[in-house]
Steps between C-alpha positions, in 0.01 A plus 500: 500500500561401864844422636602375842720733701789251489480460121470876456806564720705239313411655164592846630838375621577340162408815307690714751814294445463539123471876539806518723701284259402724209599810695836351598561397138473866407689630802789254452533488121675217322878557483678574175582161349636373173271267308796276416527157658601491866736208432783744427555362149795664333398752234741636242614851595392792288751560221700818485307759296645584160412742219600361162788299645508152647620476861681190617402546870191286550595324824503605862805702600761312706497547881668804647604335829643159581350483849224684682466522878173640632510611864143576606475650848141483618347837599809696391394864475678735264617728784665200667750502211495852356427687823685570823462142624671374188795733554529397865436127485576401138831670411603252229162523325514880525843491333358291214212743458711814503828393340479138387410343166128500560165647410256580776124543480199553726258230385131560568310192612130500416261397778436251649848529650534146634770251410343254256343758263826695502706194401253438219540861385880477509512177300205541260491877455122496547292680761343248743151552636367527855390138494870422538482629859303185585725284285798638694411269790544188287665585169401274209732417212540789256378401153547843346797560271797619706876542505564192717308266268669650193842458663432137587378432145823653368707263713596748769582351838318686780559484876268651762561556871257679732126556496320180405255703290745464210487121526119505506473736203765319294494131595763278331676806358801507733795263489552578869290682758455551874169662593423683822158581647404861438216532754687432826576867562649450846812353337729758341840333549485132409276570201787698340784286630343205318552695177847639565645166610485379138688796351863399555444164333280607211709804402802277449306270269446564133206271439226764507381793289242672720516527881200633694538601866187615682567642850202532737653632822449870426129446431459304824667775703263753344193296592615455859675828582442745214746689275642706789625195691875484570486147356446653154851647498659171601313314229599755234865462602465124469354535151779740401756234594315243289502731197872567538574127516294427187638793299860416587451137399339598168782741416766237568318248281457741207873476427443149369184572296431696185176659616452708815264404782198692628411557865143619563400645838128562541209492742163344437319780685568768756395546860248740651575713803338235718702217344223346291443491127232416247361839398610797292679747726827644372703303753335174391529539122848654472772236479866524395624330185875482454668343195873437556730373223844573366327566166358823639811714474501825693733787436643702791254767611206325332212551744203274439189585702243223549234514229137411561385189313236232534572171673362318196790636292740250655349199316576639154848609611587156642366328189719712271798458731469119494425482127141383555164598348319771694201351692188532289289674766766748608381861505842634602768639275871443480717705737708678238806572720563123506573498124628855466858388443417267211537586128214695343373205294471278810326776693239546228456122469427468872258794496325364191442157660350662810278733297370216282411296811307792657324576172376140470369517856325829420334354190365202696358702790387836360231492228591844363875446518564683172390826663746461787791749487749227584399293198546797267841573654597136450417513129706816456790349697495179297502692170791717613680191629468338154653809340784489749568130423513573127742786559705289743540217246610747234755694707600412853630834629366845435360790697164460324482138614572597860245783505231281345578222750468745790164615367375142457612413851321799648187411303511140627542613861200734470292222346600258776398741774166576333420134431593395855286777646200407282520132597545578870200732488298222338555285812361771727202584278164423660219332310239757604214334311543168681535682833175693445301190401638304797416785738145525365445126552632515857288804592188348347542179701569689823195721450284197427624327814428803718150539358422130539607461863146546647356226275797269556464527878124448503338181621458367144865581409402541134540777247286591203706580188267641227685357199184449292308824559439723192655807662806299590530367143465843339761659727727201448494523119552876499796471737651216299478700174661806659784299653563317172523832317745632760706183468525538121596867528770434761653204317512676164635832625762398757863480391625300799434135571184422697417166658124515441554597139729202450223260607267337251172679427309218666697534826480878496127475435465274804664769713255759365207269576625456857538875557154568353330230708663624822397858427138393447504293819635799697233732358227248585626448856539875554145562382362243746698654786370851421138380481537304824662803664205726417255250650705466813529876541118527492449216749777616733414869517478469878857371528738741671824323407774699329870472420744662739792717392738218594311253279521743208873550558562125505300447182641795307855434620491136393348584160746786453794271567370245249461770234849637573651167398412584142798741483858378515614806697246424774622140510862613535404736782215293647636559850390863473141385444501282812673767710228746400220251569616400849564865593153596380356201688660624823343844453161342424524288816588811699193675362285195578629482858451871572150495349398201713652656810264797475170462696218348293160340526545175691166361396520455122371145455667442166848577637495401867405135510828322584669279752757668719846388412376329185629527147223622274580340174533152648179517708239387245687181426511410866149590610266238635301330228167605660585869487266691273622628166404853599747498787770368268450781255512759778812349643687529170475876509565544871790726587474681826611863474484530877720203574804726527336685782504186716881468475723594792738795482813314383314295240307802379816700436666202330201469267524869413876487447530167317443629142764768547749252645440266206539787253830597665626140480419484129688825438806370683494177301495692172837651593657162574511352148481687169330283241342517156693621196512880497634555852657166587850648468441769764662447841283368779529396863559138398816590306625701796444210740660236277821696444801362686544830691165462680510136600475587870180699439356212296588258781315708761200543271486126425519407869225746596283382212529136603411594859191693389396210274505268801300747709230535233470135402526315832181637657279220361758221473511195720784481757693252287466720191615807698823321589545379142436851367753658737770247414418524130534879495829470687611254234406751229741755647771238536454403134536859383806544719652179361476619139631846589186714469492606867736496797488366852586757772831323567583469130728768355494396133362231274813314398358163607220484242333166436197388303288485818360160404492367855333812641236508223414133548470571874227753415333261255455249784295751699305612193400143428419441868265801516334404171457144623335624821260718301415218260434268795258753652318538169454124473391487863235767439322264264422252778487709820175663615662840556627490143500871424731587790749228416484592132572865576806405706620269224469767232693747715774241548526457124511877459778519761700238312473701178617812686808319633581367152463848352733642768763245395470554124460879483820702489582667833420853381149373410421377852332836582259422215398184682475685832277775363288244318428323831440833673250616237320166514473528879369857488251426224365187668462645849421867442344523152324187376340396829378841627365603156337160431643469146352209309689211344521655152649826629754326723600265217559783253698696760723198560551467125593866462749497785644167381567649158649816652735298719615304193644830376610619846741203492671657198332274247359617169366356175864494392652151516830652615355569846448129573739407782633164381735468798198436727450167325832366628482592868610190688581298185852377422407367154248594236167326568241622252169464688607661833686775316194591292270490805728716717556754221127527431416532870761771557377692196132484595545507879284812533190368318538155660517638855201728446299215346580267789414777748165543325415132548607511865306821568178378340525173690552678833200725441285205401608325820412810702153514343442132570593553864268801513212298355544236770488769769173624350325165552366616839245787528746703707774447245275601213426837659854560622660411171301748289551863427272768657303527175455122484372488861263789427360313201454190718 
């Protein structure tokens, strides 16, 4: 069966997507969900258990609190409240924690630690998935059962001020709201003042039951300045004043009500040492949870240390406190200290309702739920609870009743912890079977593509797929039978849920057919390649071509990196892989240079045919059409080992020293930013520079870096672009001085801090001007005779514009990363790639390797917390989605983008040089002068 290359590629892409989707379905398993309707229909609560006696408590318990105020401070770390900063900047909150009527906890937030998934966890009690990281940008309405929806259905009046995420998640749920944009991180004053300005009025009113206040300023300060910024202390003091105002107002109002009020202080997530969040470091997942109410009586000398709980536990606690049903999908358990002061019967009733809800969720999501320890504990607890009810109805007070009640309570608490742990583990359980099948499909398609490239690129552009051959059919049927047997064994023996096993037999059979057909196609293609390879080896016995050590390093390094991505630990510490590869590459280049510098035979035809000053890999594409194919083949392998001997003294020593200089630069950059997971907390040079005590040193370093950037980039710019670059870099320093990162020589402190909007827009003008000049030259190259020269200048102008934009967006301590990137590019282009005549493939892979390494040199990682969101708001006074996303993405991937743009510029300049050399060879004199000694000897 013959297929066109386009049809074959389209089919491969479709199958590849199916394989990736299947893998992701196993890697991101379906969350724990109740099979009940999502319309939040009221279900009768579970009756109180009884043993031989009829209980009259079949309804939900009444609410414990008349009003609930939730103060959610974005990015509030636990040590900001319970640590030294809390003692220093939040004295009233510290008093409530240590001596007030309160219960304090350290609530663990499950990753991803971004705002929208955390709000969902707080209100639903479920564990959101990583897909919610994408949804965080534009939060859809929450259809899952939650506390807010239950409260609205019960007639509770809810008011929300702060982050507009609440309004998006719960539309039409609030009787009053005032949303603020959460993504404009440059604003950390007005965004909180817009919340606090409502307090005086709303606290005096009595027409609400739940008040939600979401403060964003602390999170914005973290993104811009980090957790060590002096602005953190000021913001914590501001929040402490807000809490005191709310608590005082609630206490004064309780005198007129029968039930006490509840004040909840919490954070949605923490803050890493760099100010970001999104991952699973201790600083990001540890948040404070403080419950304050006059119902929580504390005796003198009663010391209550913060207990460690899950963030999902708050949903069940709020539901019980408001007299509402616990959300159906909640995997958290009731915080027992909140009901500790209630009578024993009420305590057991609350615990029983929570245990019944978790047991139902376990039954609907775990096939072998009866074998779960939590389910067995629940049955024992319920039986003991029934005995206690019977004894309670017979005689109200006795020591036996109290002891049995204490035992039942302890049994319930153990069952709750076990059930919650089992359900939470179910969320993080991988579907290994689906992952394996998806991986096999992807690898089969990739292998088939690699083996089919020669046929696809041939003149016919067709491929022969032997679907009807007898050998193919026999192998296909055998493979299909084996895979079907494996499928039956896996689906009948596994105790956990599996996506492929939940599919119909017809659909699962289709997957087996696909895997079998792909395997047969791969075997057929591999057989043809091996047969063709043997024939070619016989016909090309005279060929003297071989792979160099550098080629082997590039191939093995790239394949090794791809294979390393199969382990999560290698993904977390991927920067170590790239640091090793670029360091090894430098040593290999040093070996290559020293080997070529040694005297050798200048008259090896297969290696010496080249054009002086040319770029080897680009030469065949630019040769004259009448040139013989034999010359083309020779020219592909031409690298002159003696070309280093023709260099002058200065250039020769620079060639010899360049790999060591590059290796030294890479080692210095590794000390600038710690990244990854295991060692990200260790101190580095970046932390030292960004501390307030070393601002003068950072200022000097930033100024020198900007000066060196200009010196390295201006050499090929037009006069107008040189002026624009100089003014733009000056504007970069002025912007950093305006926002307080660096100092001017005449500036003693940074009291006059602004947002730097004017200075940043000043730089943007020059960035756009340089990019416009480069674009104009590129368009001009399409119509001008000397197109290659104009095109090369235009590409360098574009590259210069990207460099200026990167200088503006990168934090000042990262400017040396940009400097050393430009320095390494200059050294490689002038003293490595040109003298050694590296071909296009080698230069491209080297650019890719260094681009990836510089991604991590910036301090980035595969951890979402290292994304510098503040870069997206440089020069913006309001939140504009498209520019913010573009600027954030560019700042994050500045290293790979700059190396990719340098690659395009470098290849274009070498192609232009070869074209100019070919023109000079049109005359007989030029042809002899432009060739190497070996080439002239052959002539």
